[in-house]
């Protein structure tokens, strides 16, 4: 089964992760801080932007994948995934500016809203599945002989 939403969002997450890592590397090399942050505010900000991204991205991608497996691709899943990607880019840009600033604020808020929406959506799917409702055959994944 191909998960187009998950694949697209995971690819975007990978590219953002690479971009954030390169930003940290560049500022470390120019500042000659090859290990740690050297108490350099620019290094600290870029390291935190990267670390913050890696704190949220795996959970978001896992939730998107599980929801897509359970319900299939949907416009809402695309929108939540895209909002998360834009939010993380805004947050990273905002980390380079004095706080508080709208990029960082909007990036954090939209990330939290995406996480909350996906968590509630996943809980609802889990609740519906446990309510003894039959699962449509096209949404069923058999791990062996479906006849028993």
PDB file of C-alpha atoms in Angstrom:
ATOM      1  CA  UNK A   1       0.000   0.000   0.000  1.00  0.00           C
ATOM      2  CA  UNK A   2       1.404   3.373  -1.014  1.00  0.00           C
ATOM      3  CA  UNK A   3       0.892   6.260   1.413  1.00  0.00           C
ATOM      4  CA  UNK A   4       1.177   9.386  -0.768  1.00  0.00           C
ATOM      5  CA  UNK A   5       0.587  11.927   2.009  1.00  0.00           C
ATOM      6  CA  UNK A   6       3.084  10.250   4.319  1.00  0.00           C
ATOM      7  CA  UNK A   7       5.683   9.940   1.546  1.00  0.00           C
ATOM      8  CA  UNK A   8       5.389  13.608   0.587  1.00  0.00           C
ATOM      9  CA  UNK A   9       5.471  14.895   4.164  1.00  0.00           C
ATOM     10  CA  UNK A  10       8.319  12.551   5.130  1.00  0.00           C
ATOM     11  CA  UNK A  11      10.315  13.743   2.111  1.00  0.00           C
ATOM     12  CA  UNK A  12       9.706  17.385   3.061  1.00  0.00           C
ATOM     13  CA  UNK A  13      10.703  16.589   6.669  1.00  0.00           C
ATOM     14  CA  UNK A  14      13.935  14.983   5.441  1.00  0.00           C
ATOM     15  CA  UNK A  15      14.796  18.012   3.313  1.00  0.00           C
ATOM     16  CA  UNK A  16      14.076  20.452   6.148  1.00  0.00           C
ATOM     17  CA  UNK A  17      16.141  18.331   8.520  1.00  0.00           C
ATOM     18  CA  UNK A  18      19.060  18.440   6.075  1.00  0.00           C
ATOM     19  CA  UNK A  19      18.676  22.218   5.617  1.00  0.00           C
ATOM     20  CA  UNK A  20      18.661  22.779   9.380  1.00  0.00           C
ATOM     21  CA  UNK A  21      21.728  20.547   9.837  1.00  0.00           C
ATOM     22  CA  UNK A  22      23.600  22.464   7.140  1.00  0.00           C
ATOM     23  CA  UNK A  23      22.722  25.770   8.832  1.00  0.00           C
ATOM     24  CA  UNK A  24      24.199  24.507  12.108  1.00  0.00           C
ATOM     25  CA  UNK A  25      27.312  23.212  10.358  1.00  0.00           C
ATOM     26  CA  UNK A  26      27.863  26.492   8.507  1.00  0.00           C
ATOM     27  CA  UNK A  27      27.611  28.667  11.615  1.00  0.00           C
ATOM     28  CA  UNK A  28      29.836  26.275  13.586  1.00  0.00           C
ATOM     29  CA  UNK A  29      32.538  26.313  10.911  1.00  0.00           C
ATOM     30  CA  UNK A  30      32.508  30.113  10.582  1.00  0.00           C
ATOM     31  CA  UNK A  31      32.536  30.533  14.355  1.00  0.00           C
ATOM     32  CA  UNK A  32      35.138  27.773  14.831  1.00  0.00           C
ATOM     33  CA  UNK A  33      32.887  25.892  17.271  1.00  0.00           C
ATOM     34  CA  UNK A  34      33.267  22.349  15.996  1.00  0.00           C
ATOM     35  CA  UNK A  35      32.016  20.804  19.237  1.00  0.00           C
ATOM     36  CA  UNK A  36      29.200  22.287  21.262  1.00  0.00           C
ATOM     37  CA  UNK A  37      27.939  25.820  20.867  1.00  0.00           C
ATOM     38  CA  UNK A  38      30.861  27.888  22.197  1.00  0.00           C
ATOM     39  CA  UNK A  39      28.296  30.077  23.981  1.00  0.00           C
ATOM     40  CA  UNK A  40      27.679  31.706  20.580  1.00  0.00           C
ATOM     41  CA  UNK A  41      24.039  32.896  20.380  1.00  0.00           C
ATOM     42  CA  UNK A  42      23.889  32.242  16.614  1.00  0.00           C
ATOM     43  CA  UNK A  43      25.058  28.640  17.063  1.00  0.00           C
ATOM     44  CA  UNK A  44      22.695  28.089  19.982  1.00  0.00           C
ATOM     45  CA  UNK A  45      19.706  29.441  18.026  1.00  0.00           C
ATOM     46  CA  UNK A  46      20.399  27.251  14.990  1.00  0.00           C
ATOM     47  CA  UNK A  47      21.060  24.184  17.148  1.00  0.00           C
ATOM     48  CA  UNK A  48      17.781  24.726  19.015  1.00  0.00           C
ATOM     49  CA  UNK A  49      15.854  25.208  15.763  1.00  0.00           C
ATOM     50  CA  UNK A  50      17.252  21.900  14.520  1.00  0.00           C
ATOM     51  CA  UNK A  51      16.690  20.101  17.821  1.00  0.00           C
ATOM     52  CA  UNK A  52      13.162  21.477  18.132  1.00  0.00           C
ATOM     53  CA  UNK A  53      12.372  20.246  14.636  1.00  0.00           C
ATOM     54  CA  UNK A  54      13.601  16.739  15.441  1.00  0.00           C
ATOM     55  CA  UNK A  55      11.455  16.730  18.600  1.00  0.00           C
ATOM     56  CA  UNK A  56       8.212  17.176  16.639  1.00  0.00           C
ATOM     57  CA  UNK A  57       8.762  15.759  13.147  1.00  0.00           C
ATOM     58  CA  UNK A  58       8.859  12.016  13.975  1.00  0.00           C
ATOM     59  CA  UNK A  59       5.594  12.091  15.932  1.00  0.00           C
ATOM     60  CA  UNK A  60       3.845  14.069  13.198  1.00  0.00           C
ATOM     61  CA  UNK A  61       5.037  11.713  10.437  1.00  0.00           C
ATOM     62  CA  UNK A  62       4.046   8.626  12.447  1.00  0.00           C
ATOM     63  CA  UNK A  63       0.569  10.017  13.135  1.00  0.00           C
ATOM     64  CA  UNK A  64       0.084  10.955   9.479  1.00  0.00           C
ATOM     65  CA  UNK A  65       1.152   7.460   8.402  1.00  0.00           C
ATOM     66  CA  UNK A  66      -1.153   5.706  10.854  1.00  0.00           C
ATOM     67  CA  UNK A  67      -4.128   7.904   9.997  1.00  0.00           C
ATOM     68  CA  UNK A  68      -3.484   7.419   6.290  1.00  0.00           C
ATOM     69  CA  UNK A  69      -3.266   3.646   6.793  1.00  0.00           C
ATOM     70  CA  UNK A  70      -6.555   3.682   8.683  1.00  0.00           C
ATOM     71  CA  UNK A  71      -8.521   6.103   6.512  1.00  0.00           C
ATOM     72  CA  UNK A  72      -6.581   6.603   3.294  1.00  0.00           C
ATOM     73  CA  UNK A  73      -5.298   9.879   1.902  1.00  0.00           C
ATOM     74  CA  UNK A  74      -7.531  12.908   2.386  1.00  0.00           C
ATOM     75  CA  UNK A  75      -7.442  16.608   1.728  1.00  0.00           C
ATOM     76  CA  UNK A  76      -7.432  17.284   5.486  1.00  0.00           C
ATOM     77  CA  UNK A  77      -4.370  15.101   5.992  1.00  0.00           C
ATOM     78  CA  UNK A  78      -2.592  16.943   3.177  1.00  0.00           C
ATOM     79  CA  UNK A  79      -3.528  20.290   4.730  1.00  0.00           C
ATOM     80  CA  UNK A  80      -2.351  19.361   8.229  1.00  0.00           C
ATOM     81  CA  UNK A  81       0.909  17.992   6.823  1.00  0.00           C
ATOM     82  CA  UNK A  82       1.497  21.085   4.693  1.00  0.00           C
ATOM     83  CA  UNK A  83       0.684  23.375   7.610  1.00  0.00           C
ATOM     84  CA  UNK A  84       3.244  21.524   9.739  1.00  0.00           C
ATOM     85  CA  UNK A  85       5.928  21.928   7.051  1.00  0.00           C
ATOM     86  CA  UNK A  86       5.265  25.664   6.651  1.00  0.00           C
ATOM     87  CA  UNK A  87       5.158  26.088  10.436  1.00  0.00           C
ATOM     88  CA  UNK A  88       8.532  24.416  10.893  1.00  0.00           C
ATOM     89  CA  UNK A  89      10.107  26.605   8.203  1.00  0.00           C
ATOM     90  CA  UNK A  90       8.654  29.713   9.847  1.00  0.00           C
ATOM     91  CA  UNK A  91       9.891  28.604  13.257  1.00  0.00           C
ATOM     92  CA  UNK A  92      13.433  28.050  11.962  1.00  0.00           C
ATOM     93  CA  UNK A  93      13.453  31.502  10.350  1.00  0.00           C
ATOM     94  CA  UNK A  94      12.066  32.982  13.556  1.00  0.00           C
ATOM     95  CA  UNK A  95      14.855  31.410  15.628  1.00  0.00           C
ATOM     96  CA  UNK A  96      17.324  33.633  13.743  1.00  0.00           C
ATOM     97  CA  UNK A  97      15.502  36.792  14.873  1.00  0.00           C
ATOM     98  CA  UNK A  98      15.162  38.416  18.286  1.00  0.00           C
ATOM     99  CA  UNK A  99      12.334  36.928  20.350  1.00  0.00           C
ATOM    100  CA  UNK A 100       9.451  37.343  20.390  1.00  0.00           C
ATOM    101  CA  UNK A 101       8.701  37.464  16.692  1.00  0.00           C
ATOM    102  CA  UNK A 102       5.748  36.345  14.556  1.00  0.00           C
ATOM    103  CA  UNK A 103       7.657  33.653  12.631  1.00  0.00           C
ATOM    104  CA  UNK A 104       8.629  31.797  15.764  1.00  0.00           C
ATOM    105  CA  UNK A 105       5.245  32.301  17.418  1.00  0.00           C
ATOM    106  CA  UNK A 106       3.186  31.180  14.418  1.00  0.00           C
ATOM    107  CA  UNK A 107       5.571  28.283  13.770  1.00  0.00           C
ATOM    108  CA  UNK A 108       5.177  26.995  17.315  1.00  0.00           C
ATOM    109  CA  UNK A 109       1.412  27.505  17.481  1.00  0.00           C
ATOM    110  CA  UNK A 110       0.691  25.835  14.149  1.00  0.00           C
ATOM    111  CA  UNK A 111       2.972  22.933  15.082  1.00  0.00           C
ATOM    112  CA  UNK A 112       1.048  22.428  18.338  1.00  0.00           C
ATOM    113  CA  UNK A 113      -2.291  22.677  16.543  1.00  0.00           C
ATOM    114  CA  UNK A 114      -1.194  20.126  13.936  1.00  0.00           C
ATOM    115  CA  UNK A 115      -0.010  17.769  16.670  1.00  0.00           C
ATOM    116  CA  UNK A 116      -3.249  18.203  18.600  1.00  0.00           C
ATOM    117  CA  UNK A 117      -5.422  17.708  15.502  1.00  0.00           C
ATOM    118  CA  UNK A 118      -3.576  14.551  14.480  1.00  0.00           C
ATOM    119  CA  UNK A 119      -3.662  13.152  18.020  1.00  0.00           C
ATOM    120  CA  UNK A 120      -7.413  13.733  18.346  1.00  0.00           C
ATOM    121  CA  UNK A 121      -7.984  12.292  14.871  1.00  0.00           C
ATOM    122  CA  UNK A 122      -5.960   9.174  15.748  1.00  0.00           C
ATOM    123  CA  UNK A 123      -7.840   8.766  19.038  1.00  0.00           C
ATOM    124  CA  UNK A 124     -11.162   9.042  17.214  1.00  0.00           C
ATOM    125  CA  UNK A 125     -10.114   6.379  14.714  1.00  0.00           C
ATOM    126  CA  UNK A 126      -8.980   4.111  17.541  1.00  0.00           C
ATOM    127  CA  UNK A 127     -12.236   4.648  19.412  1.00  0.00           C
ATOM    128  CA  UNK A 128     -14.320   3.940  16.318  1.00  0.00           C
ATOM    129  CA  UNK A 129     -12.337   0.777  15.618  1.00  0.00           C
ATOM    130  CA  UNK A 130     -12.862  -0.461  19.166  1.00  0.00           C
ATOM    131  CA  UNK A 131     -16.610   0.208  19.069  1.00  0.00           C
ATOM    132  CA  UNK A 132     -17.184  -3.101  17.247  1.00  0.00           C
ATOM    133  CA  UNK A 133     -17.982  -1.387  13.990  1.00  0.00           C
ATOM    134  CA  UNK A 134     -17.073  -3.498  10.989  1.00  0.00           C
ATOM    135  CA  UNK A 135     -14.043  -2.271   9.101  1.00  0.00           C
ATOM    136  CA  UNK A 136     -14.634  -1.938   5.340  1.00  0.00           C
ATOM    137  CA  UNK A 137     -12.772  -4.643   3.388  1.00  0.00           C
ATOM    138  CA  UNK A 138     -10.796  -2.063   1.398  1.00  0.00           C
ATOM    139  CA  UNK A 139      -9.408  -0.674   4.687  1.00  0.00           C
ATOM    140  CA  UNK A 140      -8.472  -4.082   6.124  1.00  0.00           C
ATOM    141  CA  UNK A 141      -4.889  -5.301   6.151  1.00  0.00           C
ATOM    142  CA  UNK A 142      -4.514  -9.043   6.568  1.00  0.00           C
ATOM    143  CA  UNK A 143      -1.348 -10.374   8.176  1.00  0.00           C
ATOM    144  CA  UNK A 144      -1.738 -13.940   7.044  1.00  0.00           C
ATOM    145  CA  UNK A 145      -4.593 -16.034   5.735  1.00  0.00           C
ATOM    146  CA  UNK A 146      -7.742 -13.846   5.783  1.00  0.00           C
ATOM    147  CA  UNK A 147      -9.939 -16.964   5.943  1.00  0.00           C
ATOM    148  CA  UNK A 148      -8.541 -17.861   9.377  1.00  0.00           C
TER     149      UNK A 148
END
